[in-house]
Amino acid sequence: MVPKTKNSSLDSEKSDEVSIKVSNSQDSIDASAPAANGARVQTAPEQVAVAAATDTSAAPNKAQQVEDEKLRDTTNRESAIAMGEYNGSEYVGINEVPSPRAGHNNRTVSVLPLVFLIFYEVSGGPFGVEDSVHAAGPLLALVGFLIFPFIWSIPEALITAEMGTMFPENGGYVVWVSSALGPFWGFQQGWMKWLSGVIDNALYPVLFLDYLKSGVPALGHGFPRVLGVLGLTIVLTYMNYRGLTIVGWVAILLGIFSLLPFVVMGLISIPKLRPERWLVVDIHNVNWNLYLNTLFWNLNYWDSISTLAGEVQNPKKTLPKSLFYAMILVVVSYLFPLLVGTGALPLQRDEWTDGYFSDIAKMLGGVWLRWWIQGAAAMSNMGMFVAEMSSDSFQLLGMAERGMLPELFAKRSRYGTPLIGILFSASGVFLLSWLSFQEIIAAENFLYCFGMILEFIAFIRLRYKYPTAPRPYKIPVGNIGAILMCIPPTILICAVLAFSSLKVMIVSLAAVVIGLVMHPCLQHVEKKRWMKFSISSDLPDIQATTHESTETLIY
């Protein structure tokens, strides 16, 4: 990390493309905070001296000082930093030159695995969309999954593409919010999104067992169900521990296996399709809370992949391309099974709850297709679990690398995975898996909404404050267009929050309060040196480059 500085030139032989700039305001830097990569932040007298050294004779001395700083950097791979000393400064750009990590081959995820990781972060197939028909009937369910992506999914995916390529590191949306609003709100973003992700991950063992209980009734309740949740969580947690390369290719295989039976079911259903069944609607008998929460849960979490950006090959191209392909895959994977299920059979609205697609498969194709759908559901939930846990655990790693969490969260296993983050995320799943499907959805949506509001604010603020900061992918709209793009999803967020039950609201607000208290507590822990906090020197270089101004703010 480089302190905020004004422009000053160096000899090209010794600069190694490093630009030193000194701020015209000494008050803008807290001289006590150490810089990243082991570099020492200048004191106020030193800043004055550097500001004076703008003539030709001073340049060689300054260049030598820079070289000395760089030599010291090689012996200090990590620099301790007090959490309270970020001083609200921001990122403006990241130079995408990956630094090698000890024992870890950095940036291993390519386009195809990333598409399926995004697919499983967001969707995983049509398992879980059944409640939309139960809540609102066929027409509103189909319209919802057709229109909702334009209101929510596409704006969120576009913002993820722009911000994720601007900050291609594992902190993801935590880095975005910290850049725009400071480290306090960045920490709150990390807490709410991590907790929301863990709550979301607690769904998948529940869905897994709900699909199997029709064939194995013992898994529906009691000790066998608890044992099933425990065993599944352990196996999938170990898979995450083994690395993202394995997780990515497993996601591809699971995705193909999960979607193939719906293609077969669609072909079998063609003679039985009645298009008029798609138009059934009873506007006076709609459970809006369940309807909105089901849509929202099935079409959000596009930003979660940003916490894996530090592991992606050439993220400035790979990330936008993968988001685009994943968007098509997600929408088709929802609409096609809904068209088949609602069009081929008479409507029994009360039967449309999680797990109902296996019953539809039996009615259309027989027991063999039912078992295939149940197996596909199991594989899908495995894929969603490993993708979500990867995102959650790498988010904690990214926060630790930026000094927001104790250093132990930044430790990697021999497979390059964040062991402590994985264990913490798995523990959250164990604690929350006893909740019902609907309660889990409502609780994680509530927390997710708060996090998305912070992301929208950060996106717009960075657009205005640093309009020329490097953005390898930029949404082709101006600042006004960026604001207008965020209005529909913000209205939707307000609707989801308004329809939340009192129980969910109280529990979620209590979680928010915990985050507000946790940040100063961690600052105190760091100040007392009870635990070590540091900023990793293995992060991508952060360099200030704007075309309109010579001033730069670096977080």
XYZ file of C-alpha atoms in Angstrom:
555
model
C 0.000 0.000 0.000
C 1.290 3.415 -0.978
C 0.384 6.585 0.884
C -1.597 9.327 -0.811
C 0.974 11.421 -2.723
C 1.507 14.080 -5.387
C 3.232 13.415 -8.711
C 7.033 13.200 -8.741
C 9.268 11.522 -11.373
C 12.021 8.920 -10.994
C 14.843 7.722 -13.223
C 13.508 5.025 -15.527
C 16.477 2.729 -14.719
C 15.679 2.449 -11.024
C 11.985 3.147 -10.798
C 10.797 -0.300 -11.939
C 7.627 1.432 -13.046
C 6.954 2.714 -9.534
C 5.415 6.183 -9.378
C 5.956 8.185 -6.184
C 3.458 10.925 -5.487
C 3.235 13.147 -2.461
C 0.014 14.629 -1.110
C -0.375 18.383 -0.945
C -2.224 17.876 2.347
C -0.233 16.356 5.192
C -3.405 15.839 7.220
C -4.714 13.240 4.741
C -2.343 10.516 5.969
C -2.012 8.922 9.371
C 1.763 8.699 9.626
C 1.581 5.950 12.202
C -0.029 3.411 9.841
C 2.499 1.165 8.071
C 2.207 0.659 4.341
C 1.707 -2.670 2.603
C 4.588 -4.735 1.260
C 6.706 -3.687 4.194
C 7.067 -0.070 3.008
C 7.195 2.573 5.740
C 4.657 5.419 5.616
C 6.429 8.776 5.622
C 6.135 11.143 8.528
C 4.993 14.695 7.954
C 8.580 16.115 7.784
C 9.537 13.393 5.331
C 6.531 14.224 3.135
C 7.627 17.864 3.031
C 11.139 16.771 2.076
C 9.807 14.584 -0.735
C 7.501 17.324 -1.941
C 10.539 19.589 -2.204
C 12.485 16.976 -4.144
C 10.896 17.659 -7.497
C 13.964 19.044 -9.255
C 16.302 16.931 -11.361
C 19.077 16.744 -8.794
C 16.791 15.230 -6.179
C 15.489 12.456 -8.396
C 18.462 10.049 -8.104
C 18.410 10.245 -4.305
C 14.677 9.601 -4.247
C 15.060 6.701 -6.649
C 17.704 5.178 -4.401
C 15.325 5.550 -1.442
C 12.659 3.677 -3.376
C 15.112 0.887 -4.187
C 16.033 0.638 -0.493
C 12.342 0.385 0.383
C 11.927 -2.398 -2.153
C 14.900 -4.326 -0.743
C 13.433 -4.117 2.744
C 10.166 -5.379 1.286
C 11.726 -8.733 0.332
C 12.574 -9.470 3.945
C 9.218 -8.396 5.323
C 6.564 -10.468 3.606
C 3.767 -9.234 5.829
C 3.373 -5.954 7.716
C 1.322 -5.613 10.875
C -1.354 -2.934 10.786
C -3.732 -1.577 13.356
C -7.324 -1.968 12.193
C -8.203 1.529 13.338
C -5.552 3.191 11.160
C -7.013 2.836 7.664
C -8.225 6.431 7.886
C -11.007 5.996 5.358
C -8.764 5.960 2.278
C -9.790 4.090 -0.816
C -8.641 1.905 -3.667
C -8.740 3.341 -7.138
C -7.234 0.580 -9.163
C -5.367 -2.699 -9.089
C -2.463 -3.695 -11.253
C -3.225 -7.280 -12.227
C 0.206 -8.777 -11.651
C -0.354 -11.833 -9.473
C 2.218 -12.449 -6.776
C 3.177 -16.063 -6.081
C 1.997 -17.509 -2.803
C 3.988 -19.998 -0.882
C 2.948 -23.491 -1.905
C 0.003 -22.162 -3.890
C -0.345 -21.900 -7.658
C -2.318 -18.667 -7.848
C -5.201 -18.030 -10.281
C -6.189 -21.552 -11.272
C -9.877 -21.126 -12.216
C -10.692 -20.834 -15.934
C -13.917 -19.898 -17.775
C -15.837 -23.194 -17.796
C -15.332 -24.082 -14.111
C -16.120 -20.469 -13.213
C -19.415 -20.596 -15.155
C -20.551 -23.603 -13.147
C -19.279 -22.156 -9.884
C -21.419 -19.078 -10.564
C -24.296 -21.338 -11.596
C -24.111 -23.109 -8.253
C -23.604 -19.884 -6.300
C -26.864 -18.550 -7.782
C -28.970 -21.525 -8.759
C -27.860 -25.134 -9.046
C -30.960 -25.983 -11.072
C -34.716 -25.747 -10.459
C -34.635 -27.417 -7.029
C -36.271 -24.948 -4.670
C -38.371 -22.996 -7.209
C -41.489 -25.079 -6.496
C -42.667 -22.690 -3.773
C -43.136 -19.935 -6.380
C -46.026 -21.933 -7.909
C -47.379 -22.746 -4.451
C -47.317 -19.039 -3.528
C -48.656 -17.438 -6.717
C -49.699 -20.010 -9.347
C -48.162 -20.907 -12.728
C -48.460 -17.567 -14.549
C -46.882 -15.395 -11.871
C -44.176 -18.014 -11.269
C -43.213 -18.059 -14.953
C -43.430 -14.274 -15.297
C -41.373 -13.856 -12.143
C -38.487 -15.992 -13.404
C -38.667 -14.255 -16.784
C -38.844 -10.632 -15.579
C -36.995 -10.817 -12.265
C -33.557 -11.301 -13.897
C -33.915 -7.915 -15.615
C -34.857 -6.222 -12.352
C -32.272 -7.881 -10.129
C -29.924 -10.468 -11.646
C -28.604 -8.531 -14.633
C -27.829 -5.322 -12.650
C -26.136 -7.348 -9.914
C -24.107 -9.374 -12.433
C -23.027 -6.218 -14.297
C -21.924 -4.507 -11.087
C -20.028 -7.671 -10.114
C -18.270 -7.704 -13.498
C -17.201 -4.051 -13.215
C -16.156 -4.064 -9.573
C -14.742 -7.587 -9.625
C -12.358 -6.719 -12.483
C -11.474 -3.410 -10.824
C -10.532 -5.234 -7.596
C -9.529 -8.807 -8.593
C -8.754 -10.176 -5.142
C -10.433 -12.480 -2.664
C -11.923 -9.726 -0.529
C -14.548 -9.190 -3.248
C -17.405 -6.919 -2.223
C -15.672 -6.247 1.127
C -12.913 -4.459 -0.788
C -15.456 -2.496 -2.859
C -17.280 -1.160 0.169
C -14.050 -0.455 2.053
C -12.817 1.520 -0.948
C -15.888 3.716 -1.075
C -17.064 3.951 2.534
C -14.082 3.028 4.708
C -13.013 -0.074 6.649
C -15.827 0.046 9.225
C -18.541 -0.390 6.610
C -16.332 -2.812 4.713
C -16.244 -5.002 7.798
C -20.030 -4.756 8.202
C -20.411 -5.798 4.584
C -18.143 -8.786 5.156
C -19.995 -9.856 8.304
C -23.490 -9.606 6.814
C -22.593 -11.277 3.524
C -20.622 -14.065 5.210
C -23.437 -14.763 7.667
C -25.971 -14.642 4.839
C -23.858 -17.111 2.866
C -23.554 -19.506 5.800
C -27.313 -19.348 6.381
C -27.813 -20.008 2.680
C -25.466 -22.988 2.835
C -27.520 -24.477 5.659
C -30.320 -24.903 3.084
C -28.581 -27.505 0.982
C -28.476 -30.398 3.447
C -32.166 -29.619 4.122
C -33.035 -29.692 0.410
C -30.901 -32.799 -0.088
C -32.820 -34.727 2.564
C -36.202 -33.324 1.477
C -35.694 -34.850 -1.971
C -34.558 -38.190 -0.576
C -37.184 -38.557 2.151
C -39.904 -39.543 -0.326
C -37.804 -42.595 -1.195
C -36.223 -43.013 2.265
C -38.845 -41.788 4.788
C -36.470 -42.222 7.742
C -34.462 -39.229 6.505
C -37.432 -36.933 7.086
C -36.939 -36.522 10.835
C -35.132 -37.620 13.969
C -31.627 -38.987 14.410
C -31.231 -40.325 10.826
C -31.853 -36.803 9.517
C -29.303 -35.282 11.921
C -26.787 -37.967 10.974
C -27.441 -37.300 7.279
C -26.810 -33.562 7.671
C -23.617 -34.226 9.627
C -22.226 -36.757 7.177
C -23.026 -34.686 4.098
C -21.493 -31.552 5.591
C -18.261 -33.366 6.513
C -17.824 -34.890 3.051
C -18.471 -31.625 1.203
C -16.314 -29.622 3.597
C -13.423 -31.973 2.860
C -13.999 -31.438 -0.864
C -13.580 -27.686 -0.340
C -10.426 -28.315 1.640
C -8.901 -30.146 -1.351
C -8.944 -27.041 -3.539
C -10.821 -24.913 -6.093
C -9.564 -26.878 -9.082
C -11.334 -29.967 -7.802
C -14.380 -27.930 -6.771
C -14.628 -26.301 -10.206
C -14.501 -29.513 -12.211
C -16.780 -31.298 -9.774
C -19.241 -28.417 -10.290
C -19.181 -29.046 -14.056
C -19.890 -32.760 -13.685
C -22.588 -32.176 -11.074
C -24.193 -29.482 -13.246
C -24.470 -31.765 -16.273
C -25.827 -34.612 -14.177
C -28.332 -32.320 -12.415
C -29.809 -30.780 -15.566
C -29.907 -33.817 -17.861
C -32.981 -35.508 -16.287
C -35.037 -32.332 -16.824
C -34.185 -32.454 -20.513
C -35.453 -36.056 -20.599
C -38.558 -35.094 -18.605
C -39.237 -32.268 -21.056
C -39.080 -34.620 -24.049
C -41.427 -37.115 -22.364
C -43.909 -34.339 -21.496
C -44.334 -32.928 -25.012
C -47.526 -34.915 -25.872
C -49.097 -33.888 -22.553
C -48.391 -30.157 -22.656
C -51.404 -27.838 -22.415
C -50.273 -24.201 -22.896
C -53.478 -22.830 -21.294
C -52.293 -24.239 -17.948
C -49.448 -21.718 -17.964
C -51.953 -18.855 -17.821
C -53.653 -19.847 -14.559
C -53.533 -17.051 -11.979
C -55.460 -16.082 -8.855
C -54.273 -12.590 -7.960
C -56.402 -12.535 -4.811
C -54.741 -15.635 -3.424
C -51.038 -14.844 -3.542
C -48.574 -15.282 -0.702
C -46.387 -12.314 -1.617
C -43.841 -12.920 1.136
C -43.148 -16.500 0.021
C -43.305 -15.525 -3.663
C -40.774 -12.671 -3.417
C -38.446 -14.573 -1.102
C -38.433 -17.592 -3.437
C -37.665 -15.463 -6.500
C -35.069 -13.455 -4.638
C -33.292 -16.484 -3.208
C -33.188 -18.311 -6.547
C -31.851 -15.349 -8.530
C -29.381 -13.583 -6.241
C -25.777 -14.124 -5.075
C -24.199 -13.117 -8.386
C -21.689 -11.048 -6.417
C -20.507 -14.044 -4.376
C -18.090 -15.093 -7.094
C -16.141 -11.856 -6.522
C -14.621 -13.341 -3.360
C -12.854 -15.879 -5.599
C -11.515 -13.250 -8.027
C -8.001 -13.705 -6.660
C -8.081 -17.326 -7.853
C -9.356 -16.607 -11.403
C -7.165 -16.688 -14.496
C -7.129 -13.295 -16.242
C -10.147 -11.999 -14.278
C -10.643 -8.868 -16.413
C -11.820 -11.102 -19.291
C -12.794 -14.342 -17.602
C -15.157 -12.870 -14.997
C -17.508 -10.873 -17.310
C -17.625 -13.693 -19.856
C -18.422 -16.298 -17.208
C -21.163 -14.138 -15.669
C -22.831 -13.782 -19.078
C -22.825 -17.522 -19.811
C -23.974 -18.337 -16.286
C -26.900 -15.898 -16.593
C -28.233 -17.767 -19.640
C -27.745 -21.146 -17.954
C -29.542 -20.068 -14.767
C -32.615 -18.568 -16.449
C -33.077 -21.547 -18.790
C -32.627 -24.030 -15.934
C -35.579 -22.404 -14.119
C -38.011 -21.679 -16.934
C -37.781 -25.010 -18.761
C -38.723 -27.282 -15.796
C -41.470 -24.863 -14.712
C -42.967 -24.917 -18.214
C -42.871 -28.725 -18.185
C -44.264 -29.203 -14.677
C -47.098 -26.653 -14.943
C -48.004 -27.417 -18.544
C -48.012 -31.216 -18.582
C -50.057 -31.878 -15.419
C -53.256 -30.472 -13.896
C -52.490 -27.838 -11.292
C -52.348 -29.008 -7.667
C -51.032 -25.833 -6.164
C -50.742 -27.082 -2.585
C -48.407 -29.862 -3.736
C -45.850 -27.424 -5.156
C -43.284 -27.357 -2.346
C -39.593 -28.220 -2.256
C -39.087 -31.746 -3.564
C -42.191 -31.766 -5.806
C -40.244 -32.133 -9.065
C -39.463 -35.734 -8.097
C -43.215 -36.433 -7.870
C -43.751 -34.785 -11.268
C -41.029 -37.003 -12.719
C -42.784 -40.130 -11.407
C -46.138 -39.056 -12.872
C -44.596 -38.302 -16.261
C -41.966 -41.000 -16.643
C -42.218 -43.500 -13.837
C -40.177 -44.473 -10.808
C -36.879 -44.571 -12.742
C -37.189 -40.877 -13.655
C -38.180 -40.029 -10.101
C -35.025 -41.618 -8.754
C -32.957 -39.809 -11.401
C -34.434 -36.447 -10.372
C -33.791 -37.245 -6.724
C -30.197 -38.136 -7.510
C -29.870 -34.966 -9.570
C -31.244 -32.941 -6.644
C -28.704 -34.525 -4.332
C -25.871 -33.733 -6.742
C -27.157 -30.183 -7.230
C -27.211 -29.519 -3.514
C -23.701 -30.867 -3.234
C -22.613 -28.457 -5.958
C -24.323 -25.482 -4.323
C -22.804 -26.370 -0.978
C -19.208 -26.556 -2.209
C -19.553 -23.385 -4.325
C -21.075 -21.366 -1.473
C -18.548 -22.623 1.075
C -15.701 -21.742 -1.291
C -17.034 -18.195 -1.593
C -17.593 -17.791 2.151
C -14.218 -19.175 3.206
C -12.204 -17.244 0.614
C -14.040 -14.087 1.686
C -12.704 -14.577 5.224
C -9.246 -15.166 3.785
C -9.488 -11.956 1.754
C -10.584 -9.964 4.814
C -7.661 -11.355 6.811
C -5.234 -10.452 4.025
C -6.478 -6.869 4.318
C -6.062 -6.812 8.095
C -9.775 -6.914 8.945
C -9.592 -10.322 10.641
C -6.819 -12.033 12.604
C -3.926 -13.314 10.540
C -4.808 -16.955 11.180
C -7.783 -16.621 8.772
C -5.285 -15.916 5.966
C -3.435 -19.200 6.445
C -3.763 -21.624 3.549
C -3.639 -25.398 3.595
C -1.199 -27.287 1.409
C -3.927 -27.288 -1.250
C -4.106 -23.474 -1.229
C -7.467 -23.389 0.558
C -8.395 -21.264 3.623
C -8.624 -23.957 6.291
C -9.832 -21.747 9.159
C -12.440 -20.073 6.955
C -13.734 -23.470 5.834
C -14.023 -24.699 9.430
C -15.866 -21.551 10.534
C -18.287 -21.777 7.588
C -18.943 -25.465 8.226
C -19.648 -24.756 11.915
C -22.281 -22.193 10.915
C -23.993 -24.772 8.713
C -24.196 -27.238 11.613
C -25.740 -24.607 13.886
C -28.398 -23.476 11.387
C -29.422 -26.697 9.604
C -32.258 -27.344 12.085
C -34.270 -24.408 10.696
C -37.016 -24.932 8.122
C -36.542 -24.200 4.427
C -38.764 -21.087 4.472
C -37.182 -19.680 7.663
C -33.674 -20.062 6.271
C -34.599 -18.312 3.014
C -36.244 -15.377 4.805
C -33.355 -14.888 7.253
C -30.568 -14.970 4.671
C -32.511 -12.717 2.287
C -32.913 -10.090 5.013
C -29.167 -9.916 5.702
C -28.341 -10.133 2.012
C -30.492 -7.071 1.340
C -28.468 -4.940 3.741
C -25.254 -6.033 2.049
C -26.574 -5.239 -1.416
C -27.567 -1.706 -0.377
C -23.956 -1.096 0.664
C -22.735 -2.504 -2.663
C -24.986 -0.191 -4.670
C -23.791 2.817 -2.671
C -20.145 1.809 -3.130
C -20.615 1.248 -6.872
C -22.144 4.685 -7.440
C -19.749 6.490 -5.081
C -16.664 5.088 -6.828
C -18.157 6.015 -10.213
C -18.424 9.660 -9.136
C -15.310 9.964 -6.990
C -12.895 8.139 -9.294
C -14.391 8.292 -12.797
C -11.051 7.552 -14.526
C -9.792 4.823 -12.228
C -8.858 1.646 -14.151
C -11.914 -0.494 -14.891
C -11.024 -3.391 -17.218
C -14.756 -3.953 -17.681
C -17.075 -0.974 -17.394
C -20.854 -1.028 -17.725
C -21.583 1.112 -20.811
C -23.749 3.645 -18.990
C -22.880 7.015 -17.484
C -23.185 7.972 -13.853
C -26.871 8.811 -14.194
C -27.432 5.492 -15.934
C -25.642 3.726 -13.066
C -28.012 5.342 -10.569
C -31.074 4.454 -12.632
C -29.872 0.864 -12.949
C -29.734 0.545 -9.143
C -33.234 1.942 -8.507
C -35.367 -1.133 -9.487
C -33.320 -3.618 -7.408
C -33.365 -1.181 -4.479
C -37.162 -1.012 -4.657
C -37.227 -4.800 -4.718
C -34.983 -4.913 -1.635
C -37.392 -2.629 0.203
C -40.301 -4.905 -0.777
C -38.492 -8.031 0.472
C -37.670 -6.322 3.768
C -41.231 -5.013 4.164
C -42.748 -8.479 3.717
C -40.399 -10.102 6.241
C -41.972 -11.624 9.330
C -41.390 -10.061 12.739
C -39.381 -13.105 13.873
C -37.028 -12.948 10.901
C -36.685 -9.182 11.264
C -35.722 -9.402 14.955
C -33.189 -12.200 14.411
C -31.631 -10.445 11.400
C -31.373 -7.053 13.132
C -29.757 -8.774 16.109
C -27.153 -10.197 13.713
C -26.531 -6.690 12.316
C -25.987 -5.340 15.848
C -23.441 -8.107 16.510
C -21.463 -6.918 13.487
C -21.551 -3.299 14.693
C -20.084 -4.389 18.023
C -17.628 -6.917 16.609
C -15.543 -4.398 14.643
C -14.472 -2.223 17.629
C -13.927 -5.400 19.659
C -11.493 -6.709 17.038
C -9.770 -3.337 17.011
C -9.305 -3.658 20.760
C -7.954 -7.198 20.384
C -5.416 -5.952 17.844
C -4.438 -2.973 19.969
C -3.786 -5.217 22.968
C -1.870 -7.598 20.688
C -3.904 -10.569 21.844
C -3.992 -11.707 18.218
C -1.910 -10.740 15.217
C -3.416 -8.700 12.383
C -1.438 -8.077 9.199
C -1.720 -7.122 5.571
C -0.347 -9.723 3.211
C 2.384 -8.619 0.806
C 1.209 -11.336 -1.606
C -1.776 -9.266 -2.681
C -1.843 -7.842 -6.209
C -0.044 -4.498 -6.441
C -2.326 -1.550 -5.889
C -1.305 1.390 -7.987
C -2.840 4.802 -8.330
C -3.514 5.817 -11.899
C -6.075 8.396 -12.895
C -6.074 10.408 -16.096
C -7.719 13.554 -14.813
C -5.853 14.075 -11.528
C -2.387 13.494 -10.111
C -3.812 12.717 -6.686
C -4.437 9.186 -5.547
C -5.977 7.451 -2.545
C -4.787 3.979 -1.733
C -6.380 1.716 0.877
